[in-house]
mmCIF file of C-alpha atoms in Angstrom:
data_model
loop_
_atom_site.group_PDB
_atom_site.id
_atom_site.type_symbol
_atom_site.label_atom_id
_atom_site.label_comp_id
_atom_site.label_asym_id
_atom_site.label_seq_id
_atom_site.Cartn_x
_atom_site.Cartn_y
_atom_site.Cartn_z
ATOM 1 C CA MET A 173 -3.007 24.126 -59.865
ATOM 2 C CA PRO A 174 -0.634 21.944 -61.943
ATOM 3 C CA LEU A 175 -1.511 21.452 -65.591
ATOM 4 C CA GLN A 176 -3.493 18.264 -66.188
ATOM 5 C CA GLN A 177 -3.712 16.118 -69.331
ATOM 6 C CA GLN A 178 -6.126 17.515 -71.908
ATOM 7 C CA LYS A 179 -6.744 14.529 -74.163
ATOM 8 C CA HIS A 180 -10.436 15.385 -74.291
ATOM 9 C CA LEU A 181 -9.566 18.383 -76.471
ATOM 10 C CA PHE A 182 -8.438 16.031 -79.245
ATOM 11 C CA ASP A 183 -10.020 13.287 -81.305
ATOM 12 C CA ILE A 184 -7.351 10.648 -80.644
ATOM 13 C CA PRO A 185 -8.528 6.994 -80.359
ATOM 14 C CA GLU A 186 -7.658 5.289 -77.082
ATOM 15 C CA ASP A 187 -5.483 2.659 -78.753
ATOM 16 C CA ILE A 188 -3.246 5.290 -80.360
ATOM 17 C CA CYS A 189 -0.048 6.352 -78.596
ATOM 18 C CA TYR A 190 1.002 9.519 -80.404
ATOM 19 C CA LEU A 191 4.450 10.770 -79.381
ATOM 20 C CA ASN A 192 5.179 12.709 -82.554
ATOM 21 C CA THR A 193 3.833 16.261 -82.254
ATOM 22 C CA ALA A 194 7.282 17.485 -83.332
ATOM 23 C CA ASN A 195 6.502 15.994 -86.732
ATOM 24 C CA LEU A 196 2.869 17.071 -87.093
ATOM 25 C CA SER A 197 0.449 18.044 -84.353
ATOM 26 C CA PRO A 198 -3.045 16.614 -84.165
ATOM 27 C CA SER A 199 -5.827 19.186 -84.378
ATOM 28 C CA PHE A 200 -7.682 20.415 -81.362
ATOM 29 C CA LYS A 201 -11.378 19.716 -81.835
ATOM 30 C CA SER A 202 -11.899 23.475 -81.976
ATOM 31 C CA VAL A 203 -9.438 23.725 -84.893
ATOM 32 C CA GLU A 204 -11.260 20.943 -86.724
ATOM 33 C CA THR A 205 -14.578 22.744 -86.223
ATOM 34 C CA ALA A 206 -13.143 26.043 -87.449
ATOM 35 C CA GLY A 207 -11.826 24.364 -90.594
ATOM 36 C CA ILE A 208 -15.102 22.634 -91.405
ATOM 37 C CA THR A 209 -17.066 25.830 -90.810
ATOM 38 C CA SER A 210 -14.773 27.765 -93.150
ATOM 39 C CA VAL A 211 -14.931 25.104 -95.855
ATOM 40 C CA LEU A 212 -18.716 25.368 -95.789
ATOM 41 C CA GLU A 213 -18.475 29.167 -95.978
ATOM 42 C CA LYS A 214 -16.647 28.810 -99.290
ATOM 43 C CA SER A 215 -19.793 27.208 -100.698
ATOM 44 C CA ARG A 216 -21.511 30.559 -100.136
ATOM 45 C CA PRO A 217 -18.871 33.053 -101.259
ATOM 46 C CA TYR A 218 -21.335 35.942 -101.142
ATOM 47 C CA LYS A 219 -21.056 35.738 -97.336
ATOM 48 C CA ILE A 220 -17.295 36.193 -97.367
ATOM 49 C CA THR A 221 -16.371 39.780 -96.529
ATOM 50 C CA GLY A 222 -13.372 42.016 -96.094
ATOM 51 C CA TYR A 223 -13.056 40.720 -92.541
ATOM 52 C CA HIS A 224 -11.971 37.332 -93.855
ATOM 53 C CA PHE A 225 -9.189 38.802 -95.974
ATOM 54 C CA PHE A 226 -7.829 41.500 -93.666
ATOM 55 C CA ASP A 227 -9.236 41.640 -90.130
ATOM 56 C CA ALA A 228 -8.815 37.925 -89.520
ATOM 57 C CA VAL A 229 -5.162 38.112 -90.576
ATOM 58 C CA THR A 230 -4.642 41.002 -88.150
ATOM 59 C CA GLU A 231 -6.276 38.960 -85.388
ATOM 60 C CA LEU A 232 -3.949 36.064 -86.162
ATOM 61 C CA LYS A 233 -0.888 38.302 -86.007
ATOM 62 C CA LYS A 234 -2.000 39.675 -82.655
ATOM 63 C CA GLU A 235 -2.436 36.149 -81.270
ATOM 64 C CA PHE A 236 1.044 35.082 -82.387
ATOM 65 C CA ALA A 237 2.527 38.333 -81.078
ATOM 66 C CA LYS A 238 1.161 37.416 -77.634
ATOM 67 C CA VAL A 239 2.863 34.003 -77.796
ATOM 68 C CA ILE A 240 6.332 35.540 -78.278
ATOM 69 C CA ASN A 241 5.530 38.725 -76.301
ATOM 70 C CA ALA A 242 6.070 41.023 -79.282
ATOM 71 C CA LYS A 243 4.861 44.538 -78.508
ATOM 72 C CA ASP A 244 3.839 45.375 -82.078
ATOM 73 C CA TYR A 245 1.899 42.850 -84.148
ATOM 74 C CA ASN A 246 3.015 44.712 -87.272
ATOM 75 C CA ARG A 247 6.363 42.996 -86.804
ATOM 76 C CA ILE A 248 4.653 39.678 -87.562
ATOM 77 C CA ALA A 249 4.295 38.263 -91.071
ATOM 78 C CA THR A 250 2.022 35.354 -91.892
ATOM 79 C CA ILE A 251 3.810 32.972 -94.229
ATOM 80 C CA PRO A 252 3.348 29.433 -95.608
ATOM 81 C CA SER A 253 6.636 27.920 -94.403
ATOM 82 C CA VAL A 254 9.865 28.524 -92.527
ATOM 83 C CA SER A 255 11.787 28.478 -95.794
ATOM 84 C CA TYR A 256 9.623 31.357 -97.063
ATOM 85 C CA GLY A 257 10.365 33.468 -93.999
ATOM 86 C CA LEU A 258 14.086 32.725 -94.214
ATOM 87 C CA ALA A 259 14.143 33.534 -97.919
ATOM 88 C CA ASN A 260 12.694 36.993 -97.234
ATOM 89 C CA ALA A 261 15.438 37.559 -94.667
ATOM 90 C CA ALA A 262 18.168 36.280 -96.970
ATOM 91 C CA GLU A 263 17.062 38.559 -99.796
ATOM 92 C CA ASN A 264 17.746 41.544 -97.547
ATOM 93 C CA ILE A 265 21.170 40.515 -96.282
ATOM 94 C CA THR A 266 24.336 41.588 -98.100
ATOM 95 C CA LEU A 267 27.543 39.777 -97.229
ATOM 96 C CA GLN A 268 31.197 40.547 -97.854
ATOM 97 C CA LYS A 269 33.698 38.103 -99.261
ATOM 98 C CA GLY A 270 35.171 36.135 -96.375
ATOM 99 C CA ASP A 271 32.169 36.622 -94.073
ATOM 100 C CA GLU A 272 31.021 33.629 -92.033
ATOM 101 C CA ILE A 273 27.568 32.241 -91.330
ATOM 102 C CA ILE A 274 27.408 30.092 -88.198
ATOM 103 C CA ILE A 275 25.054 27.107 -88.019
ATOM 104 C CA VAL A 276 25.021 23.952 -85.888
ATOM 105 C CA GLU A 277 25.639 20.380 -86.987
ATOM 106 C CA GLU A 278 22.675 18.600 -88.580
ATOM 107 C CA GLN A 279 20.565 21.732 -88.597
ATOM 108 C CA PHE A 280 17.194 21.339 -90.318
ATOM 109 C CA PRO A 281 17.724 21.616 -94.117
ATOM 110 C CA SER A 282 15.474 24.664 -94.595
ATOM 111 C CA ASN A 283 17.808 26.594 -92.302
ATOM 112 C CA TYR A 284 20.867 25.520 -94.291
ATOM 113 C CA TYR A 285 20.114 25.670 -98.010
ATOM 114 C CA VAL A 286 19.076 29.336 -97.992
ATOM 115 C CA TRP A 287 22.328 30.367 -96.295
ATOM 116 C CA LYS A 288 24.484 28.163 -98.507
ATOM 117 C CA LYS A 289 22.921 29.953 -101.467
ATOM 118 C CA ILE A 290 23.827 33.458 -100.326
ATOM 119 C CA ALA A 291 27.220 32.328 -99.005
ATOM 120 C CA ASP A 292 28.058 31.078 -102.502
ATOM 121 C CA ARG A 293 26.691 34.285 -104.028
ATOM 122 C CA TYR A 294 28.927 36.575 -101.994
ATOM 123 C CA GLY A 295 31.972 34.378 -101.439
ATOM 124 C CA ALA A 296 31.175 33.844 -97.775
ATOM 125 C CA SER A 297 31.442 30.545 -95.908
ATOM 126 C CA ILE A 298 29.298 28.341 -93.703
ATOM 127 C CA VAL A 299 30.842 27.473 -90.327
ATOM 128 C CA THR A 300 29.249 24.370 -88.814
ATOM 129 C CA ILE A 301 29.602 23.888 -85.064
ATOM 130 C CA LYS A 302 29.663 20.160 -84.430
ATOM 131 C CA GLN A 303 27.965 18.456 -81.509
ATOM 132 C CA PRO A 304 30.615 17.608 -78.876
ATOM 133 C CA GLU A 305 31.430 13.949 -78.294
ATOM 134 C CA ASP A 306 31.442 14.434 -74.516
ATOM 135 C CA ARG A 307 27.884 13.305 -73.799
ATOM 136 C CA GLU A 308 27.942 14.191 -70.133
ATOM 137 C CA HIS A 309 28.481 17.885 -70.844
ATOM 138 C CA CYS A 310 27.265 18.007 -74.434
ATOM 139 C CA GLY A 311 24.819 20.888 -74.069
ATOM 140 C CA ASP A 312 27.206 23.176 -72.192
ATOM 141 C CA LEU A 313 30.139 22.401 -74.483
ATOM 142 C CA TRP A 314 28.089 22.938 -77.619
ATOM 143 C CA ASN A 315 26.982 26.369 -76.438
ATOM 144 C CA GLU A 316 30.570 27.245 -75.535
ATOM 145 C CA ALA A 317 31.748 26.200 -78.999
ATOM 146 C CA ILE A 318 29.115 28.392 -80.670
ATOM 147 C CA LEU A 319 30.129 31.402 -78.586
ATOM 148 C CA GLU A 320 33.830 30.847 -79.335
ATOM 149 C CA ALA A 321 33.104 30.659 -83.067
ATOM 150 C CA ILE A 322 31.531 34.134 -83.157
ATOM 151 C CA THR A 323 34.270 36.549 -84.273
ATOM 152 C CA GLU A 324 34.713 39.718 -86.306
ATOM 153 C CA LYS A 325 34.235 37.546 -89.410
ATOM 154 C CA THR A 326 30.744 36.459 -88.317
ATOM 155 C CA ALA A 327 27.927 38.083 -90.276
ATOM 156 C CA LEU A 328 25.102 35.824 -89.177
ATOM 157 C CA VAL A 329 24.303 33.184 -86.561
ATOM 158 C CA THR A 330 21.257 31.077 -87.332
ATOM 159 C CA LEU A 331 19.931 28.129 -85.352
ATOM 160 C CA GLY A 332 16.933 26.811 -83.437
ATOM 161 C CA ASN A 333 16.060 27.476 -79.819
ATOM 162 C CA ILE A 334 16.567 23.735 -79.407
ATOM 163 C CA HIS A 335 18.076 21.152 -81.736
ATOM 164 C CA TRP A 336 15.211 19.761 -83.774
ATOM 165 C CA ALA A 337 16.368 16.124 -83.491
ATOM 166 C CA ASN A 338 17.503 15.726 -79.877
ATOM 167 C CA GLY A 339 16.033 18.666 -77.956
ATOM 168 C CA LEU A 340 19.301 20.116 -76.634
ATOM 169 C CA VAL A 341 18.727 23.748 -75.649
ATOM 170 C CA PHE A 342 20.881 26.536 -77.087
ATOM 171 C CA ASP A 343 21.674 29.558 -74.944
ATOM 172 C CA LEU A 344 20.132 32.162 -77.224
ATOM 173 C CA LYS A 345 20.580 35.016 -74.779
ATOM 174 C CA ALA A 346 24.350 34.507 -74.549
ATOM 175 C CA ILE A 347 24.570 33.944 -78.302
ATOM 176 C CA ARG A 348 22.661 37.182 -78.906
ATOM 177 C CA GLN A 349 25.017 39.127 -76.641
ATOM 178 C CA LYS A 350 28.121 37.769 -78.373
ATOM 179 C CA SER A 351 26.700 38.242 -81.873
ATOM 180 C CA ARG A 352 25.809 41.852 -81.071
ATOM 181 C CA GLN A 353 29.384 42.550 -79.936
ATOM 182 C CA HIS A 354 30.495 41.646 -83.470
ATOM 183 C CA ASN A 355 27.573 43.277 -85.313
ATOM 184 C CA ALA A 356 26.357 39.874 -86.450
ATOM 185 C CA LEU A 357 22.710 39.093 -87.106
ATOM 186 C CA LEU A 358 20.836 36.423 -85.143
ATOM 187 C CA ILE A 359 18.048 34.525 -86.867
ATOM 188 C CA VAL A 360 16.177 31.892 -84.862
ATOM 189 C CA ASP A 361 14.127 28.944 -86.082
ATOM 190 C CA GLY A 362 11.509 28.458 -83.374
ATOM 191 C CA SER A 363 9.591 25.662 -85.094
ATOM 192 C CA GLN A 364 10.282 23.081 -82.392
ATOM 193 C CA SER A 365 9.974 25.382 -79.410
ATOM 194 C CA ILE A 366 7.582 28.325 -79.809
ATOM 195 C CA GLY A 367 4.384 27.548 -77.925
ATOM 196 C CA ALA A 368 5.927 24.748 -75.859
ATOM 197 C CA LEU A 369 9.106 26.307 -74.441
ATOM 198 C CA PRO A 370 9.315 29.766 -72.806
ATOM 199 C CA PHE A 371 10.491 32.399 -75.290
ATOM 200 C CA ASP A 372 10.342 36.188 -75.057
ATOM 201 C CA VAL A 373 11.318 38.145 -78.142
ATOM 202 C CA ASN A 374 12.172 41.151 -75.945
ATOM 203 C CA ASP A 375 14.568 39.055 -73.894
ATOM 204 C CA ILE A 376 16.369 37.412 -76.820
ATOM 205 C CA GLN A 377 15.967 40.260 -79.345
ATOM 206 C CA PRO A 378 16.615 38.238 -82.508
ATOM 207 C CA ASP A 379 16.839 40.059 -85.814
ATOM 208 C CA ALA A 380 14.327 37.555 -87.125
ATOM 209 C CA LEU A 381 12.369 34.617 -85.763
ATOM 210 C CA VAL A 382 10.655 32.100 -88.018
ATOM 211 C CA CYS A 383 8.313 29.401 -86.811
ATOM 212 C CA ALA A 384 6.283 26.609 -88.387
ATOM 213 C CA GLY A 385 2.667 26.721 -87.229
ATOM 214 C CA TYR A 386 1.645 23.095 -87.671
ATOM 215 C CA LYS A 387 3.662 21.684 -84.797
ATOM 216 C CA TRP A 388 3.539 23.252 -81.312
ATOM 217 C CA LEU A 389 1.051 25.952 -82.353
ATOM 218 C CA PHE A 390 -1.427 23.341 -83.612
ATOM 219 C CA GLY A 391 -2.339 24.995 -86.894
ATOM 220 C CA PRO A 392 -2.909 23.285 -90.263
ATOM 221 C CA TYR A 393 -0.038 22.152 -92.446
ATOM 222 C CA GLY A 394 1.104 25.006 -94.666
ATOM 223 C CA CYS A 395 1.160 27.784 -92.084
ATOM 224 C CA ALA A 396 4.058 29.583 -90.426
ATOM 225 C CA TYR A 397 4.969 32.896 -88.812
ATOM 226 C CA ALA A 398 7.872 35.306 -88.897
ATOM 227 C CA TYR A 399 8.945 38.111 -86.615
ATOM 228 C CA TYR A 400 11.274 40.699 -88.180
ATOM 229 C CA GLY A 401 13.266 43.171 -86.115
ATOM 230 C CA SER A 402 14.321 46.673 -87.101
ATOM 231 C CA TYR A 403 17.078 45.464 -89.434
ATOM 232 C CA PHE A 404 14.369 44.393 -91.880
ATOM 233 C CA ASP A 405 12.017 47.365 -91.465
ATOM 234 C CA ASN A 406 12.698 48.799 -94.903
ATOM 235 C CA GLY A 407 13.484 45.581 -96.735
ATOM 236 C CA ILE A 408 12.223 44.421 -100.090
ATOM 237 C CA PRO A 409 10.098 41.239 -100.096
ATOM 238 C CA PHE A 410 11.008 38.689 -102.724
ATOM 239 C CA GLU A 411 7.303 38.419 -103.600
ATOM 240 C CA GLU A 412 5.134 41.367 -104.601
ATOM 241 C CA ASN A 413 1.435 41.033 -103.841
ATOM 242 C CA TRP A 414 -1.348 43.565 -103.786
ATOM 243 C CA SER A 415 -2.531 43.033 -100.223
ATOM 244 C CA ASN A 416 0.821 44.099 -98.715
ATOM 245 C CA ARG A 417 0.576 47.590 -100.174
ATOM 246 C CA LEU A 418 -0.686 50.568 -98.236
ATOM 247 C CA GLY A 419 -4.445 51.044 -98.519
ATOM 248 C CA SER A 420 -5.079 47.654 -100.127
ATOM 249 C CA GLU A 421 -8.244 47.276 -98.030
ATOM 250 C CA ASN A 422 -9.858 49.706 -100.468
ATOM 251 C CA ILE A 423 -10.689 47.127 -103.114
ATOM 252 C CA THR A 424 -12.225 49.685 -105.491
ATOM 253 C CA GLY A 425 -8.948 51.591 -105.681
ATOM 254 C CA LEU A 426 -6.544 48.745 -106.353
ATOM 255 C CA THR A 427 -5.504 50.002 -109.778
ATOM 256 C CA HIS A 428 -4.325 53.268 -108.239
ATOM 257 C CA TYR A 429 -0.981 51.549 -107.823
ATOM 258 C CA GLN A 430 0.638 52.230 -104.488
ATOM 259 C CA PRO A 431 4.454 52.467 -104.194
ATOM 260 C CA GLU A 432 4.412 52.166 -100.385
ATOM 261 C CA TYR A 433 4.256 48.943 -98.419
ATOM 262 C CA LYS A 434 2.264 48.534 -95.240
ATOM 263 C CA PRO A 435 4.465 49.181 -92.191
ATOM 264 C CA LEU A 436 7.208 46.931 -90.855
ATOM 265 C CA ALA A 437 6.835 43.177 -91.421
ATOM 266 C CA ASN A 438 3.506 43.416 -93.254
ATOM 267 C CA ARG A 439 5.468 43.694 -96.490
ATOM 268 C CA TYR A 440 6.680 40.118 -96.007
ATOM 269 C CA ASN A 441 3.233 38.480 -95.841
ATOM 270 C CA VAL A 442 2.698 35.733 -98.375
ATOM 271 C CA GLY A 443 0.270 36.392 -101.221
ATOM 272 C CA GLU A 444 -3.252 35.244 -100.381
ATOM 273 C CA SER A 445 -2.431 35.543 -96.682
ATOM 274 C CA GLY A 446 -6.181 35.997 -96.210
ATOM 275 C CA ASN A 447 -6.726 32.278 -96.827
ATOM 276 C CA PHE A 448 -9.759 32.287 -94.556
ATOM 277 C CA ILE A 449 -9.981 28.492 -94.161
ATOM 278 C CA ASN A 450 -6.354 28.264 -93.087
ATOM 279 C CA VAL A 451 -6.423 31.445 -90.997
ATOM 280 C CA SER A 452 -9.526 30.465 -89.019
ATOM 281 C CA MET A 453 -7.837 27.187 -88.041
ATOM 282 C CA GLN A 454 -4.613 28.968 -87.108
ATOM 283 C CA ILE A 455 -6.432 31.407 -84.839
ATOM 284 C CA GLU A 456 -8.205 28.613 -82.983
ATOM 285 C CA GLY A 457 -4.995 26.625 -82.634
ATOM 286 C CA ILE A 458 -3.040 29.501 -81.109
ATOM 287 C CA LYS A 459 -5.916 30.557 -78.859
ATOM 288 C CA GLN A 460 -6.219 27.040 -77.495
ATOM 289 C CA VAL A 461 -2.518 26.423 -76.935
ATOM 290 C CA SER A 462 -2.162 29.888 -75.367
ATOM 291 C CA GLN A 463 -4.366 28.724 -72.509
ATOM 292 C CA PHE A 464 -1.373 26.693 -71.291
ATOM 293 C CA SER A 465 1.805 28.544 -70.394
ATOM 294 C CA PRO A 466 4.998 27.124 -71.954
ATOM 295 C CA LYS A 467 6.481 26.800 -68.478
ATOM 296 C CA ASP A 468 3.536 24.657 -67.375
ATOM 297 C CA ILE A 469 3.830 22.566 -70.548
ATOM 298 C CA GLN A 470 7.480 21.868 -69.738
ATOM 299 C CA THR A 471 6.575 20.904 -66.177
ATOM 300 C CA TYR A 472 3.753 18.656 -67.348
ATOM 301 C CA CYS A 473 5.854 16.929 -70.002
ATOM 302 C CA HIS A 474 8.610 16.327 -67.477
ATOM 303 C CA SER A 475 6.123 14.790 -65.030
ATOM 304 C CA ILE A 476 4.877 12.221 -67.550
ATOM 305 C CA THR A 477 8.311 11.353 -68.975
ATOM 306 C CA LYS A 478 10.743 11.348 -66.039
ATOM 307 C CA ASP A 479 10.070 7.770 -64.901
ATOM 308 C CA ALA A 480 10.318 6.425 -68.444
ATOM 309 C CA VAL A 481 13.551 8.349 -69.046
ATOM 310 C CA LYS A 482 15.109 6.870 -65.909
ATOM 311 C CA GLU A 483 14.117 3.355 -66.920
ATOM 312 C CA LEU A 484 15.282 3.843 -70.490
ATOM 313 C CA LYS A 485 18.687 4.822 -69.168
ATOM 314 C CA ASP A 486 18.705 1.769 -66.898
ATOM 315 C CA ILE A 487 18.148 -0.581 -69.854
ATOM 316 C CA GLY A 488 20.873 0.944 -72.003
ATOM 317 C CA PHE A 489 19.368 3.899 -73.866
ATOM 318 C CA TYR A 490 21.196 7.207 -73.835
ATOM 319 C CA VAL A 491 19.252 10.391 -73.018
ATOM 320 C CA ASN A 492 20.773 13.841 -72.495
ATOM 321 C CA LYS A 493 20.679 15.341 -69.012
ATOM 322 C CA ASP A 494 17.363 16.888 -68.001
ATOM 323 C CA GLU A 495 18.876 20.326 -67.448
ATOM 324 C CA GLN A 496 20.429 20.407 -70.929
ATOM 325 C CA ARG A 497 17.358 19.488 -72.981
ATOM 326 C CA ALA A 498 13.732 20.399 -73.536
ATOM 327 C CA LYS A 499 11.063 18.270 -71.864
ATOM 328 C CA HIS A 500 8.534 18.274 -74.726
ATOM 329 C CA LEU A 501 11.023 16.936 -77.285
ATOM 330 C CA PHE A 502 14.094 14.778 -76.760
ATOM 331 C CA GLY A 503 16.045 11.988 -78.390
ATOM 332 C CA ILE A 504 16.854 8.539 -77.036
ATOM 333 C CA GLU A 505 19.786 6.672 -78.585
ATOM 334 C CA ILE A 506 19.044 3.036 -79.416
ATOM 335 C CA PRO A 507 21.592 0.618 -77.901
ATOM 336 C CA LYS A 508 23.584 -1.469 -80.379
ATOM 337 C CA SER A 509 22.076 -4.558 -78.779
ATOM 338 C CA ILE A 510 18.647 -3.690 -80.212
ATOM 339 C CA ASP A 511 17.678 -4.251 -83.834
ATOM 340 C CA GLY A 512 16.391 -0.815 -84.897
ATOM 341 C CA GLU A 513 14.227 -2.192 -87.702
ATOM 342 C CA GLN A 514 12.670 -4.776 -85.411
ATOM 343 C CA LEU A 515 11.890 -2.029 -82.904
ATOM 344 C CA ARG A 516 10.374 0.125 -85.634
ATOM 345 C CA MET A 517 8.061 -2.705 -86.665
ATOM 346 C CA ALA A 518 7.041 -3.449 -83.080
ATOM 347 C CA LEU A 519 6.143 0.188 -82.435
ATOM 348 C CA ALA A 520 4.053 0.319 -85.598
ATOM 349 C CA GLU A 521 2.204 -2.875 -84.680
ATOM 350 C CA GLN A 522 1.257 -1.421 -81.306
ATOM 351 C CA ASN A 523 0.151 1.937 -82.741
ATOM 352 C CA ILE A 524 3.002 3.875 -81.133
ATOM 353 C CA TYR A 525 3.994 6.837 -83.264
ATOM 354 C CA VAL A 526 7.479 8.360 -82.926
ATOM 355 C CA SER A 527 10.161 9.725 -85.264
ATOM 356 C CA PHE A 528 13.353 7.846 -86.077
ATOM 357 C CA ARG A 529 16.377 10.085 -86.618
ATOM 358 C CA GLY A 530 19.409 7.978 -87.483
ATOM 359 C CA ASN A 531 20.208 5.842 -84.450
ATOM 360 C CA TYR A 532 17.902 7.958 -82.289
ATOM 361 C CA ILE A 533 14.204 7.897 -81.569
ATOM 362 C CA ARG A 534 12.782 11.389 -81.189
ATOM 363 C CA LEU A 535 9.978 11.508 -78.636
ATOM 364 C CA SER A 536 7.685 14.518 -78.435
ATOM 365 C CA CYS A 537 4.686 15.038 -76.192
ATOM 366 C CA HIS A 538 2.116 17.595 -75.134
ATOM 367 C CA VAL A 539 -1.094 17.867 -73.114
ATOM 368 C CA LEU A 540 -2.704 15.115 -75.215
ATOM 369 C CA ASN A 541 -0.247 12.618 -73.706
ATOM 370 C CA THR A 542 -0.128 10.865 -70.346
ATOM 371 C CA LYS A 543 2.319 8.767 -68.370
ATOM 372 C CA ALA A 544 0.458 5.712 -69.718
ATOM 373 C CA ASP A 545 1.740 6.545 -73.207
ATOM 374 C CA PHE A 546 5.321 6.259 -72.017
ATOM 375 C CA ASP A 547 4.555 3.103 -70.047
ATOM 376 C CA LYS A 548 3.253 1.589 -73.273
ATOM 377 C CA LEU A 549 6.389 2.687 -75.109
ATOM 378 C CA LEU A 550 8.580 1.054 -72.459
ATOM 379 C CA ARG A 551 6.677 -2.223 -72.611
ATOM 380 C CA CYS A 552 7.099 -2.331 -76.366
ATOM 381 C CA ILE A 553 10.829 -1.640 -76.171
ATOM 382 C CA LYS A 554 11.334 -4.287 -73.506
ATOM 383 C CA SER A 555 9.410 -6.834 -75.565
ATOM 384 C CA VAL A 556 11.870 -6.331 -78.411
ATOM 385 C CA MET A 557 14.841 -6.638 -76.048
ATOM 386 C CA THR A 558 13.643 -10.051 -74.830
ATOM 387 C CA LEU A 559 13.762 -11.282 -78.420
ATOM 388 C CA VAL A 560 17.461 -10.508 -78.810
#
């Protein structure tokens, strides 16, 4: 049976048209309940046990491992942000002078600054692959340009599964194959795709995957996840905290200082990873979103957006081809005939929430949305056009 809208799982007022999950997801009601319950538990700290600090974190890792089809949850680290996960990776990468780090044009800043820092440290360079001007074949040409740029000088390729602003899909499997031929690392930012777009860590085999948890995994702000492959198995985390050491569950023996880390990615967990309020909300968010397959989410999002996309194109907006972009997140370019600020004001007045990215509007949807949301968006846009 095709996936149906699930607005009843959220506390979204009927007059609100929220097309901005790519910015910040609303909470499932179950996530809200988990958070409130945990806040109340803090009022009675004598009821908080070792489960909250250790077992719950393990449960969370197992849930995220299922999402990306990781065989070993010990390859998952719970972290507070994408930048944290990337920083741990960067601290364990040594470059040679003249090495190249490949990124794509207008990549999200967190996946640029960290690499610029180590490039400067080692005398390496950042190679930015620009978005092709040929709109008709933009996605294919961009992927071709990335593959051509990978050479014997390439030490690292780092990018998202999709472009965070316009939704164009990158061919990670082909990029992985080419990067491996040149012994280059592949690090993926899955913040705008994991949970909403099919992804199998065994298929892509990245050296690391980092992912914000407050977007398509519906966790609270301040949560993220990282998967680290074998390259990082014996790395040194840039933060030392007691809970990442072997045997840390034995609270009475903490001052018997332990030189060994817990296995694999556990060493990269953030300090206070057992934040039981945050963790309980994360678990509920992932459990709920895991009830919908990413493939079904893509099909559902396409079904509620396809008519609007066709009409937007008819009235002068530019949208990338369906086969080149994600269906849960995509950009629409505002025609020069429309006053962008006037459109922004009109959307706000009608309680339509989107993201503006330069001359583009980024639209993002999920099971909380319906075709009626996009009909409302169209009516608003057309009302502004009649004023020109």
